[in-house]
mmCIF file of C-alpha atoms in Angstrom:
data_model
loop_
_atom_site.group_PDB
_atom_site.id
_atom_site.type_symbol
_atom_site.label_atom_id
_atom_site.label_comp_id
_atom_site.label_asym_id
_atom_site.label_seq_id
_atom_site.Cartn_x
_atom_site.Cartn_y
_atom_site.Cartn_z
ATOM 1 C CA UNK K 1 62.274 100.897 98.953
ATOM 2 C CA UNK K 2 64.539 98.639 96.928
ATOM 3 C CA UNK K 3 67.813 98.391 97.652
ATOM 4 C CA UNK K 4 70.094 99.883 94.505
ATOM 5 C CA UNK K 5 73.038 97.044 93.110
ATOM 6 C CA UNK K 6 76.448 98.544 93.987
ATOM 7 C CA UNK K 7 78.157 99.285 90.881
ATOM 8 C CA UNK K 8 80.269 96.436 89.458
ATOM 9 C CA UNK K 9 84.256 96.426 89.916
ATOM 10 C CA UNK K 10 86.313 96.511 86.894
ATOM 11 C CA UNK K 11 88.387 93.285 86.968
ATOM 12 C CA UNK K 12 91.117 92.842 84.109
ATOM 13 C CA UNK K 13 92.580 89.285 83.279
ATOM 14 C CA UNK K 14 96.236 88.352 82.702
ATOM 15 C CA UNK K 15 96.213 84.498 81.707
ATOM 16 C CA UNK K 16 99.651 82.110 81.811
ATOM 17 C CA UNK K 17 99.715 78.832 79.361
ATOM 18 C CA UNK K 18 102.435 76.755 80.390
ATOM 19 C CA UNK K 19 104.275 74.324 78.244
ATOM 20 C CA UNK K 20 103.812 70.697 78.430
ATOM 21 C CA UNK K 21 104.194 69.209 75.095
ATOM 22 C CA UNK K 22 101.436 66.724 74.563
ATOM 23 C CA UNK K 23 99.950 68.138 78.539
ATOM 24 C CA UNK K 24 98.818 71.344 76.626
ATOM 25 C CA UNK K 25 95.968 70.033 75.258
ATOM 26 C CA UNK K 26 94.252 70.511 78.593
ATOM 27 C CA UNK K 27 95.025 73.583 78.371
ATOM 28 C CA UNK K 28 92.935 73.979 74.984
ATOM 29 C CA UNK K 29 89.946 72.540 76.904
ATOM 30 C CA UNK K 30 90.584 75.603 78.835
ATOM 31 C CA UNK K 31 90.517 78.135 76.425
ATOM 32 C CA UNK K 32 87.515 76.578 75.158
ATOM 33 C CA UNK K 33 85.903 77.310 78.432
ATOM 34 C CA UNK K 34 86.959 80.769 78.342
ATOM 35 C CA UNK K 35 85.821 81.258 74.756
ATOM 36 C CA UNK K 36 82.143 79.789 75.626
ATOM 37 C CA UNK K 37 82.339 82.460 78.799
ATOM 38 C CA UNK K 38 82.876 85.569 77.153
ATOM 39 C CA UNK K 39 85.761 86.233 78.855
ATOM 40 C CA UNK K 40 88.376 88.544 77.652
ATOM 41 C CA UNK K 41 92.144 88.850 78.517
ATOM 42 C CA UNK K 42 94.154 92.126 79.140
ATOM 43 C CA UNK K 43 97.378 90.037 78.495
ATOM 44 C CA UNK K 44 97.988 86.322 77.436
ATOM 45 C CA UNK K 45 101.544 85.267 78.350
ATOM 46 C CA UNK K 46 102.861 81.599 77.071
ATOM 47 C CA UNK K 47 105.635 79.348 76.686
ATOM 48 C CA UNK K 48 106.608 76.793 74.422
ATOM 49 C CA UNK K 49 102.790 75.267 73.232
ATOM 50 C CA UNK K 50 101.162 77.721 75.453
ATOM 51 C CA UNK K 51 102.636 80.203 73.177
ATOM 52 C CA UNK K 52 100.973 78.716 70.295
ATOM 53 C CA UNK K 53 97.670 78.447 71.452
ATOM 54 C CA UNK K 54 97.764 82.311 72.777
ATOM 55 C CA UNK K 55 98.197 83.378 69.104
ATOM 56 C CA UNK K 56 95.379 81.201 68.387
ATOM 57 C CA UNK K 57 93.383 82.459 71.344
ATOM 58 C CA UNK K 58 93.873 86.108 70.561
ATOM 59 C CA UNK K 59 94.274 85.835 66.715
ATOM 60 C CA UNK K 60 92.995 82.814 65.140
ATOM 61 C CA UNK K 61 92.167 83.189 61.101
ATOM 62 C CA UNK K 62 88.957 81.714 61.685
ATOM 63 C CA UNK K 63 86.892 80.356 64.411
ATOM 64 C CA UNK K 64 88.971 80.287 67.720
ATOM 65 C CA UNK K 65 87.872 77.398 69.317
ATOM 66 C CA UNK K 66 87.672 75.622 66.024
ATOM 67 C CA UNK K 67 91.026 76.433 65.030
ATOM 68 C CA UNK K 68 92.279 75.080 68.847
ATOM 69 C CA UNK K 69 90.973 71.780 67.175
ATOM 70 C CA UNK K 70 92.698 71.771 64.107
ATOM 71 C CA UNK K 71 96.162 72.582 66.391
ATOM 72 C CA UNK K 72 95.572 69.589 68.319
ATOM 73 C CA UNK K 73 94.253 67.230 65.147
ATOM 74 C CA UNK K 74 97.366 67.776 63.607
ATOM 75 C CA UNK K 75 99.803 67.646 66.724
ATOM 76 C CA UNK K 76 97.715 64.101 67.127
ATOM 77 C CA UNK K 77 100.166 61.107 66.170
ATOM 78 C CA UNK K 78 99.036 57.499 65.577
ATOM 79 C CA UNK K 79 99.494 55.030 68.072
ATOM 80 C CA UNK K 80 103.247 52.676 66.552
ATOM 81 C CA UNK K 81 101.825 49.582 66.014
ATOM 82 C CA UNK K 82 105.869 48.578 65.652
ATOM 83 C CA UNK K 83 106.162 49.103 69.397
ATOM 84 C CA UNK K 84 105.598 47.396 72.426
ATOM 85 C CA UNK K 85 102.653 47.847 73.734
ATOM 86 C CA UNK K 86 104.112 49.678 76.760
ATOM 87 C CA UNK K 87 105.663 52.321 74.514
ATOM 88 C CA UNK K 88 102.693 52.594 71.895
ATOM 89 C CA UNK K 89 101.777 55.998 73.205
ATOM 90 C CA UNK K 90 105.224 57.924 73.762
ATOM 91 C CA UNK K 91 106.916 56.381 70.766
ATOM 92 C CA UNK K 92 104.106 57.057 68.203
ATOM 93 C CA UNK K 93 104.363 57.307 64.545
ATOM 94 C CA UNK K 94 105.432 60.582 62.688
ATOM 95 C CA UNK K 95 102.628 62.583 60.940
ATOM 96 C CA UNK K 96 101.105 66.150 60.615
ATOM 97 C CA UNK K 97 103.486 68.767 61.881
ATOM 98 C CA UNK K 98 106.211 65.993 62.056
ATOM 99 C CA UNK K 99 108.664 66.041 59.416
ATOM 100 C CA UNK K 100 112.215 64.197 60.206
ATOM 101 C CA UNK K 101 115.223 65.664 60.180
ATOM 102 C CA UNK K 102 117.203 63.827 56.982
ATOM 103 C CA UNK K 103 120.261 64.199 58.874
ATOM 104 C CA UNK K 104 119.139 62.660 61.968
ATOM 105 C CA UNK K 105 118.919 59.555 59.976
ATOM 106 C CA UNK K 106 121.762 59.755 58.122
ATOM 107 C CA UNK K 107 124.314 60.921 60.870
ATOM 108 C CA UNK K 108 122.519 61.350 63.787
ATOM 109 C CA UNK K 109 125.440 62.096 65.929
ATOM 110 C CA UNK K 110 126.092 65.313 64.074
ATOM 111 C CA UNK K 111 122.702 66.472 64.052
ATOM 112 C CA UNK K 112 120.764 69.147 66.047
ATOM 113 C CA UNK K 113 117.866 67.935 65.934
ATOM 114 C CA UNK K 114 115.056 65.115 64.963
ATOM 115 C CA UNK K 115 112.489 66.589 63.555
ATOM 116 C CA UNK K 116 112.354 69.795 60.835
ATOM 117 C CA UNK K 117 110.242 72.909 62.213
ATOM 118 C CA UNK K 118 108.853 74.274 58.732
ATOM 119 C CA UNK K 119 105.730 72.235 58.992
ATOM 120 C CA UNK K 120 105.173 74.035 61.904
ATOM 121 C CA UNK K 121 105.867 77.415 60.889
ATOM 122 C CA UNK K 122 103.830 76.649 57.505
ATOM 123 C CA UNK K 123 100.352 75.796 60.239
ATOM 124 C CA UNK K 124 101.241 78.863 62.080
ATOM 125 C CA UNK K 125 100.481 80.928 59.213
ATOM 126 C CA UNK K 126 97.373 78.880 58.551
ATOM 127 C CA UNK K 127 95.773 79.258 62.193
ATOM 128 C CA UNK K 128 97.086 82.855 63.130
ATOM 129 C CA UNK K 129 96.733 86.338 61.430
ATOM 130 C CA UNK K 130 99.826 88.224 62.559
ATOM 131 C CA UNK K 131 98.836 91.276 61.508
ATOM 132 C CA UNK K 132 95.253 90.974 63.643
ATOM 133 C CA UNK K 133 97.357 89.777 66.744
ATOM 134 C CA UNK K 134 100.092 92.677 66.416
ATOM 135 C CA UNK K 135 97.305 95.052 66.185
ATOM 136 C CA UNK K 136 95.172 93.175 69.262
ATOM 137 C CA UNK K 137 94.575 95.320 72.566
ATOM 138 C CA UNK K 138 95.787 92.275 74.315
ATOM 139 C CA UNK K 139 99.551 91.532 74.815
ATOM 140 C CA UNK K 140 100.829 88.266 73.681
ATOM 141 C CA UNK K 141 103.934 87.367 75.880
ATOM 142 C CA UNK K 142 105.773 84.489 74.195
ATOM 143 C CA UNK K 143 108.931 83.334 76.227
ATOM 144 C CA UNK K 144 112.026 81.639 74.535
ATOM 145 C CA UNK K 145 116.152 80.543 75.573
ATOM 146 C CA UNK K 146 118.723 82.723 73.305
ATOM 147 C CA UNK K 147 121.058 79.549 72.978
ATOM 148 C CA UNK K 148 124.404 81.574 72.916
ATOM 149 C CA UNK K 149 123.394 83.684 76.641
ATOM 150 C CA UNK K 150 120.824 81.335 78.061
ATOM 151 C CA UNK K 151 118.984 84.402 78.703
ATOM 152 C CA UNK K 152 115.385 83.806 79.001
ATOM 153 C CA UNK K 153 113.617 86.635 76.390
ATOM 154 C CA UNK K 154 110.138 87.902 76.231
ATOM 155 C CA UNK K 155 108.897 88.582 72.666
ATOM 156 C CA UNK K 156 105.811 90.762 72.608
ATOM 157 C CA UNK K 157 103.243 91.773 70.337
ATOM 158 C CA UNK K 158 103.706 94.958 71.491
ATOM 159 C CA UNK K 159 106.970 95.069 69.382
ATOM 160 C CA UNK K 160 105.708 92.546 66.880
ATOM 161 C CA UNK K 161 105.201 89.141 66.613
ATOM 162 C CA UNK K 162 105.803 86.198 63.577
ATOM 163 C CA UNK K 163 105.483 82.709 63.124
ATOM 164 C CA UNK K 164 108.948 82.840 63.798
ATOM 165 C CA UNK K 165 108.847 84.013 67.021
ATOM 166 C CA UNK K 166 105.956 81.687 68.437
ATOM 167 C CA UNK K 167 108.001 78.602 66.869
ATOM 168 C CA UNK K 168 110.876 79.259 68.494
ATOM 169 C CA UNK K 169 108.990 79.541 71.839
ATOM 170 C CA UNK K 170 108.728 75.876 71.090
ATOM 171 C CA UNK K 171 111.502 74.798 69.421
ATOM 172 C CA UNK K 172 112.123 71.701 72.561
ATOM 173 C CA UNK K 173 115.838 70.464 72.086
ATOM 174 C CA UNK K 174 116.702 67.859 70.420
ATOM 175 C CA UNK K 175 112.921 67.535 68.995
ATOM 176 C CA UNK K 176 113.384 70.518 66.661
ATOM 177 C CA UNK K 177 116.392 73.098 66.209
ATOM 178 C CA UNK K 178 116.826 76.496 67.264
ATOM 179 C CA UNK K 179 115.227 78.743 65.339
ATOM 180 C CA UNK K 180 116.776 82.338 64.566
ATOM 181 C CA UNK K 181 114.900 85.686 65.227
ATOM 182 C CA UNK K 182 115.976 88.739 64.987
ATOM 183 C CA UNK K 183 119.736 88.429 64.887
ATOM 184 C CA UNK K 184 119.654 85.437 67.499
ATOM 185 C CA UNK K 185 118.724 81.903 67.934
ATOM 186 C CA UNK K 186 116.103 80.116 70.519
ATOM 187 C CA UNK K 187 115.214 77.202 71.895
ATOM 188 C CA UNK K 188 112.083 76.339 74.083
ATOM 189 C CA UNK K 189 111.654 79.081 76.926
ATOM 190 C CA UNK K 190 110.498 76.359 79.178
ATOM 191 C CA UNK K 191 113.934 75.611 79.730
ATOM 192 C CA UNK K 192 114.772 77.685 82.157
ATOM 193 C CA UNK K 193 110.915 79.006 83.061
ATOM 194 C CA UNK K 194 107.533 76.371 82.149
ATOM 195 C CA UNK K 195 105.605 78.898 83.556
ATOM 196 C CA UNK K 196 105.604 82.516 82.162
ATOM 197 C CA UNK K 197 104.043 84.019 85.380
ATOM 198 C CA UNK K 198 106.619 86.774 85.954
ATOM 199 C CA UNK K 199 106.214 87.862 82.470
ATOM 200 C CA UNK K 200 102.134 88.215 83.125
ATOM 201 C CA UNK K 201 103.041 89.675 86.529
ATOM 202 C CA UNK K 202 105.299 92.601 85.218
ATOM 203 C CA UNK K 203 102.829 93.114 82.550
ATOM 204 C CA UNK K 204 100.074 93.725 84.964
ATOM 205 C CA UNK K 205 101.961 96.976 86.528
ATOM 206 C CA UNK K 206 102.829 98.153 82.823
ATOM 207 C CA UNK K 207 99.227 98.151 82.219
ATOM 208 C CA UNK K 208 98.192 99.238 85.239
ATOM 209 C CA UNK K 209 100.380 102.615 85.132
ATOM 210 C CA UNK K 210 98.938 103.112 81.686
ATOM 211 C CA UNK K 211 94.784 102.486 82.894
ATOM 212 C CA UNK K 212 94.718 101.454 86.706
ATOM 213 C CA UNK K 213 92.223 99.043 86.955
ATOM 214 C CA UNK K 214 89.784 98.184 90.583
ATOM 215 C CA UNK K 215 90.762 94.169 90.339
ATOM 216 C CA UNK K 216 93.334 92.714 88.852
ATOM 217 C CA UNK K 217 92.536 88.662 87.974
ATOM 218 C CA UNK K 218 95.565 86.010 87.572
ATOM 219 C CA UNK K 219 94.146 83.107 85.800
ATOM 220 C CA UNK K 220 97.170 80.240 86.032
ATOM 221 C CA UNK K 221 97.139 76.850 83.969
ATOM 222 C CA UNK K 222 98.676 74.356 86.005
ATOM 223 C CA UNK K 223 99.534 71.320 84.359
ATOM 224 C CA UNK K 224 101.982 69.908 86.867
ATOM 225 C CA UNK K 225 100.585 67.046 88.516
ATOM 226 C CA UNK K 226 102.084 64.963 91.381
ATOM 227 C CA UNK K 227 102.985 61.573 90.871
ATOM 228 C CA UNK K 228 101.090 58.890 92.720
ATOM 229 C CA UNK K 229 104.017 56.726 93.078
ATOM 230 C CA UNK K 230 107.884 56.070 92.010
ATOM 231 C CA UNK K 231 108.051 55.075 88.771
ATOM 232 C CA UNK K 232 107.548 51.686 87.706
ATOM 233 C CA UNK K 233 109.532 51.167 84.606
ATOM 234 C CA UNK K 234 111.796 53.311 82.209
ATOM 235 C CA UNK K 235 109.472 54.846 80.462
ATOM 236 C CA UNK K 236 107.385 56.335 83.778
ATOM 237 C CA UNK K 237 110.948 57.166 85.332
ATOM 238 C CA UNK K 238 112.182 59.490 81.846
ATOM 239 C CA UNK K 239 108.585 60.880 81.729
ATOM 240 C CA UNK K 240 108.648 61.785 85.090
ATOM 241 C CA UNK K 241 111.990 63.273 85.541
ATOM 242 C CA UNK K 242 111.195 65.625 82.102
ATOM 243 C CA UNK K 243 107.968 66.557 84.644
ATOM 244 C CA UNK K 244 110.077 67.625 87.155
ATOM 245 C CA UNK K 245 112.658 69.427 85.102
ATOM 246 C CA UNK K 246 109.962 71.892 82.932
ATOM 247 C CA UNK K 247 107.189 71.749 85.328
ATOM 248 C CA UNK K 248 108.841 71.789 89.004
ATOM 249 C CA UNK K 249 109.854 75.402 88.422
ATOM 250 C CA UNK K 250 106.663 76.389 88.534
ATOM 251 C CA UNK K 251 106.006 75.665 92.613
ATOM 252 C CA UNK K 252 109.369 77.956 93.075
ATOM 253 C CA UNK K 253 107.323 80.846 90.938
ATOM 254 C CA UNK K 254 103.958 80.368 93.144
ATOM 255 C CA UNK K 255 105.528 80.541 96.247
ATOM 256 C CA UNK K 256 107.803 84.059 94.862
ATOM 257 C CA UNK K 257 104.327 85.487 93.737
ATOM 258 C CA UNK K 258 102.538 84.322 97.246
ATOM 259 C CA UNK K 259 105.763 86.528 98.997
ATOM 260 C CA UNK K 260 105.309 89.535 96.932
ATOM 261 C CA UNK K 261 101.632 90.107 97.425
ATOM 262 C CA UNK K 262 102.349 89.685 100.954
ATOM 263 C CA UNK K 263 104.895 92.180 101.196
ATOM 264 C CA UNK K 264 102.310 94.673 99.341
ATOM 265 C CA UNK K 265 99.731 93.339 101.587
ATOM 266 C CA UNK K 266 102.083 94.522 104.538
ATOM 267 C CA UNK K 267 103.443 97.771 102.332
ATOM 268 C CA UNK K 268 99.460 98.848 102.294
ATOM 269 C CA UNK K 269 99.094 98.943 105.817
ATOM 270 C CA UNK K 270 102.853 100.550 106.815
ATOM 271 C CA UNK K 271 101.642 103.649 103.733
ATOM 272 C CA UNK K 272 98.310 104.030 105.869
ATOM 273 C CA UNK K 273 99.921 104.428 109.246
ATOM 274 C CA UNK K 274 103.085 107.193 107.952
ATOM 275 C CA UNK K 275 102.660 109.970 108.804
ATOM 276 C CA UNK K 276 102.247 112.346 105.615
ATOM 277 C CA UNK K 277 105.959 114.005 106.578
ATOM 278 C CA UNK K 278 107.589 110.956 107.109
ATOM 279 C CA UNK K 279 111.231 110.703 105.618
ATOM 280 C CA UNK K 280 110.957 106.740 105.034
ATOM 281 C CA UNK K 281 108.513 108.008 102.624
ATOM 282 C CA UNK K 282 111.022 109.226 100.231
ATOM 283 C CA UNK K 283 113.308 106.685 100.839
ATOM 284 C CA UNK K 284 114.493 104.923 97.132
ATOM 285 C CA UNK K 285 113.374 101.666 98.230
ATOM 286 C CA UNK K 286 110.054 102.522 99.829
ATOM 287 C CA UNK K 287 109.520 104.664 96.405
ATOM 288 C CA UNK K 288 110.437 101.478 93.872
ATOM 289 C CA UNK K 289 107.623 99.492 96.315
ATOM 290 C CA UNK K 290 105.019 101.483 96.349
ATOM 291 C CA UNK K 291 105.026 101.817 92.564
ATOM 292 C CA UNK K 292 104.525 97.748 92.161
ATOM 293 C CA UNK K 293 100.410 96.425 91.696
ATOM 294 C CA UNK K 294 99.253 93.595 93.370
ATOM 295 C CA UNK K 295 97.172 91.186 92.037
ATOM 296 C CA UNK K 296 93.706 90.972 93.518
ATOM 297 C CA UNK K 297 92.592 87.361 92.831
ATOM 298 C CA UNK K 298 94.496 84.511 91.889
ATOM 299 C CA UNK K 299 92.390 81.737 89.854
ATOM 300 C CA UNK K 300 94.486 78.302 89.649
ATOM 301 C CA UNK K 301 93.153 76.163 87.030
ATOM 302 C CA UNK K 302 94.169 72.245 87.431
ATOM 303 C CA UNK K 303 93.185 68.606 86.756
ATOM 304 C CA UNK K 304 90.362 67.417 89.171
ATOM 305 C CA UNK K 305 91.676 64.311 88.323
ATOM 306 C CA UNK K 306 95.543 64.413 87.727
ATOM 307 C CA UNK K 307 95.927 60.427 87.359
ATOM 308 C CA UNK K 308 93.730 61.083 84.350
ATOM 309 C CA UNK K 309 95.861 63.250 82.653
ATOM 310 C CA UNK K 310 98.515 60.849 81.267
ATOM 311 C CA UNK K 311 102.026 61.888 80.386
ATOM 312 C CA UNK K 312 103.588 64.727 78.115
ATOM 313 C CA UNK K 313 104.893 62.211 75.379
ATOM 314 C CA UNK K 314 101.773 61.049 74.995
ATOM 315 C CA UNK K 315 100.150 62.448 71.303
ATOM 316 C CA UNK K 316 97.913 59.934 70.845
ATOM 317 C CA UNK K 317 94.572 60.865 69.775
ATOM 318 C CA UNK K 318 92.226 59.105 72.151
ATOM 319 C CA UNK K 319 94.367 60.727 74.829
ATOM 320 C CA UNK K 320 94.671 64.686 73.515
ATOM 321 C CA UNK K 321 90.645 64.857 73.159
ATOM 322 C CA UNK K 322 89.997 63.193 76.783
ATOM 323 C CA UNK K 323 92.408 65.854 77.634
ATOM 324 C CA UNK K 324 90.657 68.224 76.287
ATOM 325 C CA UNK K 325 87.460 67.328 77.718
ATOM 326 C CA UNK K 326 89.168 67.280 80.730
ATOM 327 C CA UNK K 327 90.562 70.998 80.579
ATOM 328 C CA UNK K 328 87.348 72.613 79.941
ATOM 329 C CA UNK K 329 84.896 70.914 82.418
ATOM 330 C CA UNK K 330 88.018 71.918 85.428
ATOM 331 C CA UNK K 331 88.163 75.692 83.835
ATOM 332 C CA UNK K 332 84.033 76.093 84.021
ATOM 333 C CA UNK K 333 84.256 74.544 87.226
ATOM 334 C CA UNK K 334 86.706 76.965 88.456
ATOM 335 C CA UNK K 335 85.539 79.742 86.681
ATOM 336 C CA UNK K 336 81.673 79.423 88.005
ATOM 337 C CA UNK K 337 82.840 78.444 91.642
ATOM 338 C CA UNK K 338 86.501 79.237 92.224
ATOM 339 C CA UNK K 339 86.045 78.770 96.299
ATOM 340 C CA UNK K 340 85.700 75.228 95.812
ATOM 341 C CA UNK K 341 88.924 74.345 94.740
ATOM 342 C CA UNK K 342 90.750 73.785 97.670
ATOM 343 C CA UNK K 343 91.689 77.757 97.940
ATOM 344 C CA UNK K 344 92.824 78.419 94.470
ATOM 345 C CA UNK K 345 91.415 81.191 94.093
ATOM 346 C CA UNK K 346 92.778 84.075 96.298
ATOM 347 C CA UNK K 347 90.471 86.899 96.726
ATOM 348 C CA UNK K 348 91.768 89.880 98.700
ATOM 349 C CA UNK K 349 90.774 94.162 99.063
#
């Protein structure tokens, strides 16, 4: 008699796009791979140029993949010919979304920034349909710094999201300004968090108290690599010490999200042995815990080869498409045969 196939486990995706400046092209390799898998996302969460290619992800205009292209085409800058050859890639020329700041030039000591962010809000419009990506049942999680608080916000689809609001996700001081939204003004979010996991996390129990779900999946983009060395020369140590600053954060976050799903892990098995009448069971704090939803895998997508990946300054356009390249043969690798990177993906009840 054959054997019937056990019925297959609903598993909803949250998925986290750092920011990395020029670094996030890898991460467009990886949406590529997730776009040629089929795979759909309950919630998208993203910060700084992660933000910008999760409205593209969810929302393009046209073609998604195609429009990740275009993004990166015109993010591309030309290698400065009027440059030592040591700083021809992080000191490129200006061009597509780069238009200076007049008063940079003119007084640059009184100006906020070096570069002006319409361009960027002008492309937005081109490779995102707002009113498809407010509508979208995903959530789009875009992170950004109110300047005046330093409060790290969360601006969601859920409550409506513009050009506006992705660009000032991104809006890096002193690259570009702040941009105002709604009655406030932001910089980049990866200022105080690269990595927009907590945001994905607390959207996972939102939507889980709305439609529980069997599995919950936690797809992370990491784009922090470790150096191989000290640095070398001035340009390696500034490029490595801006790594440490926006990326470093992110180890702190893992090892916080490793402790809670212990602590659920361990809140599982103290639920099963109570007895039914036990007071600690309507104790505040044993209430507040049981209400929080682990996640049920953890899928950690990173360079196979991080000496490959180059540096965030680096635009240039050889660089972005090996990038590229590089980000979606590591997320089909990882998403065919997540045991075989080195644990990354955590698989638990």
């Amino acid at each position: 008699m054959a054997r019937s196939k056990a019925p297959a486990v609903e598993t909803r995706t949250a998925l986290v796009l750092q920011g990395g400046a020029a670094l996030g092209a890898y991460e467009a390799g990886v949406l590529r791979a997730l776009l040629a898998a089929g795979r759909r996302c309950e919630i998208v969460t993203g910060c700084s140029i992660g933000a910008l290619m999760a409205a593209v992800f969810v929302a393009s205009r046209g073609d998604a993949a195609a429009t990740l292209d275009d993004l990166w085409q015109r993010f591309a800058m030309p290698i400065n010919p009027f440059v030592p050859s040591l700083f021809a890639h992080t000191l490129p020329l200006p061009a597509g979304l780069y238009r200076p700041n007049p008063a940079y030039f003119a007084m640059p000591m009184l100006a906020t920034s070096m570069y002006d962010n319409a361009p960027l809000l002008a492309a937005l419009e081109e490779w995102v349909d707002f009113e498809r990506l407010n509508a979208s049942n995903t959530e789009v999680i875009a992170t950004a710094v109110e300047v005046k608080t330093g409060k790290l916000v969360e601006f969601s689809n859920r409550q409506g999201l513009t050009a506006r609001h992705i660009a000032a996700s991104a809006s890096l001081p002193p690259i570009f300004p702040a941009l105002a939204v709604d009655g406030g003004e932001y910089w980049d979010g990866g200022l105080i968090s690269n990595a927009p996991l907590r945001p994905a996390i607390n959207a996972i129990e939102a939507h889980n108290q709305q439609r529980r779900a069997a599995q919950w999946e936690l797809i992370v983009v990491d784009l922090f690599a470790r150096a191989p060395g000290a640095p070398r020369d001035m340009t390696e140590t500034i490029q490595r010490a801006f790594e440490l600053v926006f990326f470093g954060k992110f180890q702190s976050d893992m090892k916080l999200y490793q402790w809670m799903n212990a602590q659920l892990d361990l809140m599982l098995e103290v639920d099963r042995a109570l007895p039914a009448t036990s007071p600690v069971r309507k104790h505040p704090a044993y209430i507040k815990l049981k209400q929080h939803r682990r996640v049920d895998k953890l899928t950690l997508i990173r360079p196979q080869r991080p000496e490959d990946l180059g540096g965030p300054a680096d635009f240039s356009p050889q660089t972005i498409a090996a990038r590229i390249a590089m980000g979606q043969a590591d997320a089909a690798l990882a998403l065919a045969a997540p045991a075989r990177r080195g644990g990354a993906r955590v698989r638990r009840r």
